[in-house]
Coordinates of C-alpha atoms in Angstrom, one line a residue:
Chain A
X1193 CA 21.8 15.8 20.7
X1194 CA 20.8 16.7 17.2
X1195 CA 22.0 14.2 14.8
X1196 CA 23.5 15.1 11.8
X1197 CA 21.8 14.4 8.1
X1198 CA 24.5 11.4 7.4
X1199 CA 23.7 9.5 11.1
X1200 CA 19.9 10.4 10.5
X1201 CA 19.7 8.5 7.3
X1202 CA 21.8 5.9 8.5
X1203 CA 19.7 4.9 11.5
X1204 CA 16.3 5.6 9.1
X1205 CA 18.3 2.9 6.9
X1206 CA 19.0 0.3 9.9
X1207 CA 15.0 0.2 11.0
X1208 CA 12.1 -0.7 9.6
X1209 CA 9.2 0.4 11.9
X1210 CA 7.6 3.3 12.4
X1211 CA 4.9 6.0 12.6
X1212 CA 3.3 7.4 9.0
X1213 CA 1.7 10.7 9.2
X1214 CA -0.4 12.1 6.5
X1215 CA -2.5 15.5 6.0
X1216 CA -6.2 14.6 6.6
X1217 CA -8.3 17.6 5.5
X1218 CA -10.3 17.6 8.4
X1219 CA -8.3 16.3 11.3
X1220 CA -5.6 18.2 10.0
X1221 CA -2.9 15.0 10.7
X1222 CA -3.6 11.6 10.4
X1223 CA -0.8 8.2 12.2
X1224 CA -0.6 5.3 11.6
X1225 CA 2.2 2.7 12.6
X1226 CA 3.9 1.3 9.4
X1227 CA 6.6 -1.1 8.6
X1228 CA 8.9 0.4 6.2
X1229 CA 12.0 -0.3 4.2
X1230 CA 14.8 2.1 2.9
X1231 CA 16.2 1.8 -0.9
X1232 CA 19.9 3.2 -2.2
X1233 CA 18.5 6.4 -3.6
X1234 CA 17.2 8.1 -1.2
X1235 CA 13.3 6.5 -0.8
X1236 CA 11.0 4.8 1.3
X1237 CA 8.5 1.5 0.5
X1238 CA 5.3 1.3 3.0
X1239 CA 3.6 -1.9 2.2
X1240 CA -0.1 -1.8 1.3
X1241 CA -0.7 -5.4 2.7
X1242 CA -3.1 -8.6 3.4
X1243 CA -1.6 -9.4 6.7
X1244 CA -2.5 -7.2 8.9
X1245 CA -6.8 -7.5 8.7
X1246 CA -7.8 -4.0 8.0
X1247 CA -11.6 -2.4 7.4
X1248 CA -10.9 -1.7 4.2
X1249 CA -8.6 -2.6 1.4
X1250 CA -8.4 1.7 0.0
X1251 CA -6.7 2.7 2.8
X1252 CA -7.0 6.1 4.4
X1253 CA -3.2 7.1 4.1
X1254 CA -3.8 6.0 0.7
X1255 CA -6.6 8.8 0.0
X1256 CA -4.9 11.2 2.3
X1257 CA -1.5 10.8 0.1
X1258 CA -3.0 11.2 -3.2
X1259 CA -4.7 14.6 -1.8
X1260 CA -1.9 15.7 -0.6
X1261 CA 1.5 14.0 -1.0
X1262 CA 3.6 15.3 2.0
X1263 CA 4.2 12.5 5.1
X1264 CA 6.3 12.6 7.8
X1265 CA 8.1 9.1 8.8
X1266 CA 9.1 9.1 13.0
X1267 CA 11.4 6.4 13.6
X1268 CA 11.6 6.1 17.4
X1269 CA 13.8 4.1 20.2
X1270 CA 12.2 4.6 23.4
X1271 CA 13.0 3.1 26.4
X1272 CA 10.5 3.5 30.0
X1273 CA 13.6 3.7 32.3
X1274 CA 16.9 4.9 31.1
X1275 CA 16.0 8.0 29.0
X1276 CA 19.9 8.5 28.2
X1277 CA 19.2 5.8 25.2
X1278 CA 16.3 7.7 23.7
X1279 CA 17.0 8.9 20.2
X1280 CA 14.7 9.5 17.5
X1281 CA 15.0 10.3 13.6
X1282 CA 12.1 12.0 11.3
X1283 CA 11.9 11.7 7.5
X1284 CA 10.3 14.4 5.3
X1285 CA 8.7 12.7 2.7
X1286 CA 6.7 12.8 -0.8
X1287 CA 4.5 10.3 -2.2
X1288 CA 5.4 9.6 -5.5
X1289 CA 3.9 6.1 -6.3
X1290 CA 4.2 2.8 -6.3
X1291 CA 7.5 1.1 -5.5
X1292 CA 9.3 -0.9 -8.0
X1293 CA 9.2 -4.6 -7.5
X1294 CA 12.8 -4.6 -6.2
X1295 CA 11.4 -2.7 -2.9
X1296 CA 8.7 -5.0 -2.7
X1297 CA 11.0 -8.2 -2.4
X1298 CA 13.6 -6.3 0.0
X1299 CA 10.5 -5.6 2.6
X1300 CA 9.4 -9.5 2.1
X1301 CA 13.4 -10.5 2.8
X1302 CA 12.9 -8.3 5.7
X1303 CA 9.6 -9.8 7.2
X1304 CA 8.8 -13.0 7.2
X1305 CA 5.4 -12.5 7.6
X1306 CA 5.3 -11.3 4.1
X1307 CA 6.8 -13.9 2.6
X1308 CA 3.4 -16.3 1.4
X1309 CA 1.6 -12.8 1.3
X1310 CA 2.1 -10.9 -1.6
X1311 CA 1.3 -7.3 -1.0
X1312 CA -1.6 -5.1 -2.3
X1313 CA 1.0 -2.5 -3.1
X1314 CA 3.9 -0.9 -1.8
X1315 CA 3.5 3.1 -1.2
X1316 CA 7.1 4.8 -2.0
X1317 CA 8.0 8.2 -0.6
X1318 CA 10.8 10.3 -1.2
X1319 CA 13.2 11.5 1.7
X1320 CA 13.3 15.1 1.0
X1321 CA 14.1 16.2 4.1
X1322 CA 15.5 14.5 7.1
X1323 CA 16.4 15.4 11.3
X1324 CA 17.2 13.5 14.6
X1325 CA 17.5 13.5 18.1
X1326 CA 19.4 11.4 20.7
X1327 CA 19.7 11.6 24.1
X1328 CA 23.8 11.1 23.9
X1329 CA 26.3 11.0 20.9
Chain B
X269 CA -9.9 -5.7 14.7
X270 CA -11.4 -2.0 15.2
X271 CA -11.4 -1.2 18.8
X272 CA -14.8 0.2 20.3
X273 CA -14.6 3.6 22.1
X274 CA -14.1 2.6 25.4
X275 CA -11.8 0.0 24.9
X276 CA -9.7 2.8 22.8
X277 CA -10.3 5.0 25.9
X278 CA -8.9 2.2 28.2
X279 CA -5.7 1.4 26.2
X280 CA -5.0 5.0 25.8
X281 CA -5.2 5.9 30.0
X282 CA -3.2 2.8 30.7
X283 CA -0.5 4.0 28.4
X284 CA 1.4 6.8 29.0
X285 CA 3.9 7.0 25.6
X286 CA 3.2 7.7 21.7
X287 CA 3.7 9.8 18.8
X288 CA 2.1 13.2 18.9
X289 CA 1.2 14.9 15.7
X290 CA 0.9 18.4 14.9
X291 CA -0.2 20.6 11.7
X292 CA 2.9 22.2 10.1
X293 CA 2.4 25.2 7.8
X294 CA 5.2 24.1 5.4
X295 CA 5.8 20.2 6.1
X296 CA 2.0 19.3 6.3
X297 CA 3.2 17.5 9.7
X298 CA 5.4 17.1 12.3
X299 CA 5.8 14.1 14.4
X300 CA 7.5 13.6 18.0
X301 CA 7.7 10.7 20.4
X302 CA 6.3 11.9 23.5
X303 CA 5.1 10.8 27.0
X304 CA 2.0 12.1 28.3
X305 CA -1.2 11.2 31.2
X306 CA -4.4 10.8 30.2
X307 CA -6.9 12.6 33.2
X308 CA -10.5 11.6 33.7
X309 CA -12.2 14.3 32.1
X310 CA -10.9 13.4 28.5
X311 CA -8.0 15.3 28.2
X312 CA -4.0 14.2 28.0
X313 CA -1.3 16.2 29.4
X314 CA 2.2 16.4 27.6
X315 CA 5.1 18.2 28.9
X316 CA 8.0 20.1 28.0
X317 CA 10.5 19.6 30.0
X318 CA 14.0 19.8 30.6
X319 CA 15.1 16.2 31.4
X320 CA 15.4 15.4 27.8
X321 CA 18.0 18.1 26.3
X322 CA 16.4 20.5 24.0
X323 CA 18.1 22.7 21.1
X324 CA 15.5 25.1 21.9
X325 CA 13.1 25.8 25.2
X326 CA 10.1 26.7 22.5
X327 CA 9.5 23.9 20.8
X328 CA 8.0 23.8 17.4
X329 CA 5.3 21.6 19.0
X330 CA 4.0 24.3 20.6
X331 CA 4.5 26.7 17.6
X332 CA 2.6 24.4 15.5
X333 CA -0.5 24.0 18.2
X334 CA -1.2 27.5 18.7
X335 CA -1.1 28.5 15.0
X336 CA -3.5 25.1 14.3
X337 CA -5.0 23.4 17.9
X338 CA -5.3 19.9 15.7
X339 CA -3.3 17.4 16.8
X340 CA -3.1 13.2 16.5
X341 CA -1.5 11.1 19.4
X342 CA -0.9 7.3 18.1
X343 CA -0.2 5.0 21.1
X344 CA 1.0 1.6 19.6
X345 CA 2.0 -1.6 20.7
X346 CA 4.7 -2.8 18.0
X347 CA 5.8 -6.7 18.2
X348 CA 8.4 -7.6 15.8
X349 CA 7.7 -11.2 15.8
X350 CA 4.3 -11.8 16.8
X351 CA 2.1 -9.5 14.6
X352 CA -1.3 -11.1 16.2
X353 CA -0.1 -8.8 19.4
X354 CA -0.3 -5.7 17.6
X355 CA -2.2 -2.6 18.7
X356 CA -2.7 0.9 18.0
X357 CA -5.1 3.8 19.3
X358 CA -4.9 7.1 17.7
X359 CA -6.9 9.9 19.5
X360 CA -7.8 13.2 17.8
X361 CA -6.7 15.8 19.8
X362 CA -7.1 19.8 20.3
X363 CA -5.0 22.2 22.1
X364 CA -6.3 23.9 24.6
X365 CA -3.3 25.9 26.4
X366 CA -1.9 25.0 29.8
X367 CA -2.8 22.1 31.8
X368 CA -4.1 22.4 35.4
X369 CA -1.4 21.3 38.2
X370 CA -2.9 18.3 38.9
X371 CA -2.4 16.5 35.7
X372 CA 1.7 17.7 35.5
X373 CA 1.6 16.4 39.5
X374 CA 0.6 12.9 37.9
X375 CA 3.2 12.7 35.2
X376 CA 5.8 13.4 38.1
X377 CA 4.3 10.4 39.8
X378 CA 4.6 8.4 36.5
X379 CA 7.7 9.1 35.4
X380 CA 10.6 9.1 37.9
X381 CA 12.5 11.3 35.8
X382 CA 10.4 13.9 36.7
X383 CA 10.5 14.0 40.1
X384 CA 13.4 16.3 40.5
X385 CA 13.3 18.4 37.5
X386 CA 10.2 20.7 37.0
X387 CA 8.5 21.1 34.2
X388 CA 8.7 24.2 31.7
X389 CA 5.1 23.3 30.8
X390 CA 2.3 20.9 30.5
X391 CA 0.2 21.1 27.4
X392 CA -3.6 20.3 28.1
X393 CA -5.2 18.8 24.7
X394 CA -8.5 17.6 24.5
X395 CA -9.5 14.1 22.9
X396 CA -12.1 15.3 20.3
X397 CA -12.3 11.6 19.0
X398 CA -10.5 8.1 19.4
X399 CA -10.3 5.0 17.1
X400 CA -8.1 1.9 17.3
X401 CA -7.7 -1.5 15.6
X402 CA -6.1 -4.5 17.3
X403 CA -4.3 -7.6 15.2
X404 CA -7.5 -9.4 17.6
X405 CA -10.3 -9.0 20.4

């Protein structure tokens, strides 16, 4: 039922979507959905990018992470009928910047929609804390 | 791109599964998949129930919204492949204590899961505000 900190990370490590949550002064939280890729040390990269057609290029969980750099990262598998396969696994982060260019390239290997598309930037956040959940062991 | 209110409203009471988001005193947030029914009056009902297993009956979701009502649902649809289908509304939420039998009688009706395990609760949370982009119209 819980996973432990080791299976956590490793199923954080094996996916690359998810939901981003920031602090929003008013709201309180903000979501969004995110791609995401995990380095060796312990870190996050959440692409900043040009494929995806957004309002604005100064996004909001830009403004809300350099206010306030605590996020939460929910990586989910959900499934409508068989809820014996649900599992889910939450990162604790901290923004700290922007990625180094190795972080960058892994998330273009990863999507191929990135590949003509070079990003605006790529957010990276620290995994300072980290918990699961699944259905069955 | 951004979705107008209605059409937000639409996606979000045809859906019944996203990430709810609640106000953390020490993490900033705290994020967990969820189901949930929207009603007609503007409100969504989430449960706690027992189907999934729980470490705990109390759940910090609950902790969280009655120390700080603010709360985000993001309802997404993710395509790996084909990023022109992507979707996402994200409703702004308050918590506003127990939901009225009628709503926790419609998740039973939604979710077959339900229909022989009772609730522990269904939390009633009001949608304060509602925004959404799509990849296209």
């Amino acid at each position: 039922m819980r996973l432990g900190e080791d299976e956590a990370r490793a199923r954080l490590a094996a996916h690359d979507h998810g939901v981003l949550c920031t602090v929003h002064a008013e709201r309180g939280v903000d979501a969004v959905p995110v791609v995401y890729v995990a380095d060796d040390g312990g870190s996050v990269g959440v692409p900043v990018d040009r494929v995806k057609p957004k309002a604005s290029s100064r996004l909001q969980r830009e403004r809300n992470l350099e206010a306030d750099p605590r996020a939460t990262l929910l990586v989910e598998h959900w499934e409508r009928d068989d809820w014996s396969q649900l599992w889910w696994v939450r990162a604790e982060l901290r923004f700290e910047g922007d990625a180094a260019p190795a972080l960058a390239a892994r998330l273009a290997e990863r999507f191929e929609q990135y590949r003509d598309q070079p990003f605006d930037r790529v957010l990276l956040l620290r995994i300072v804390g980290i918990t699961g959940w699944a259905a069955r062991a």
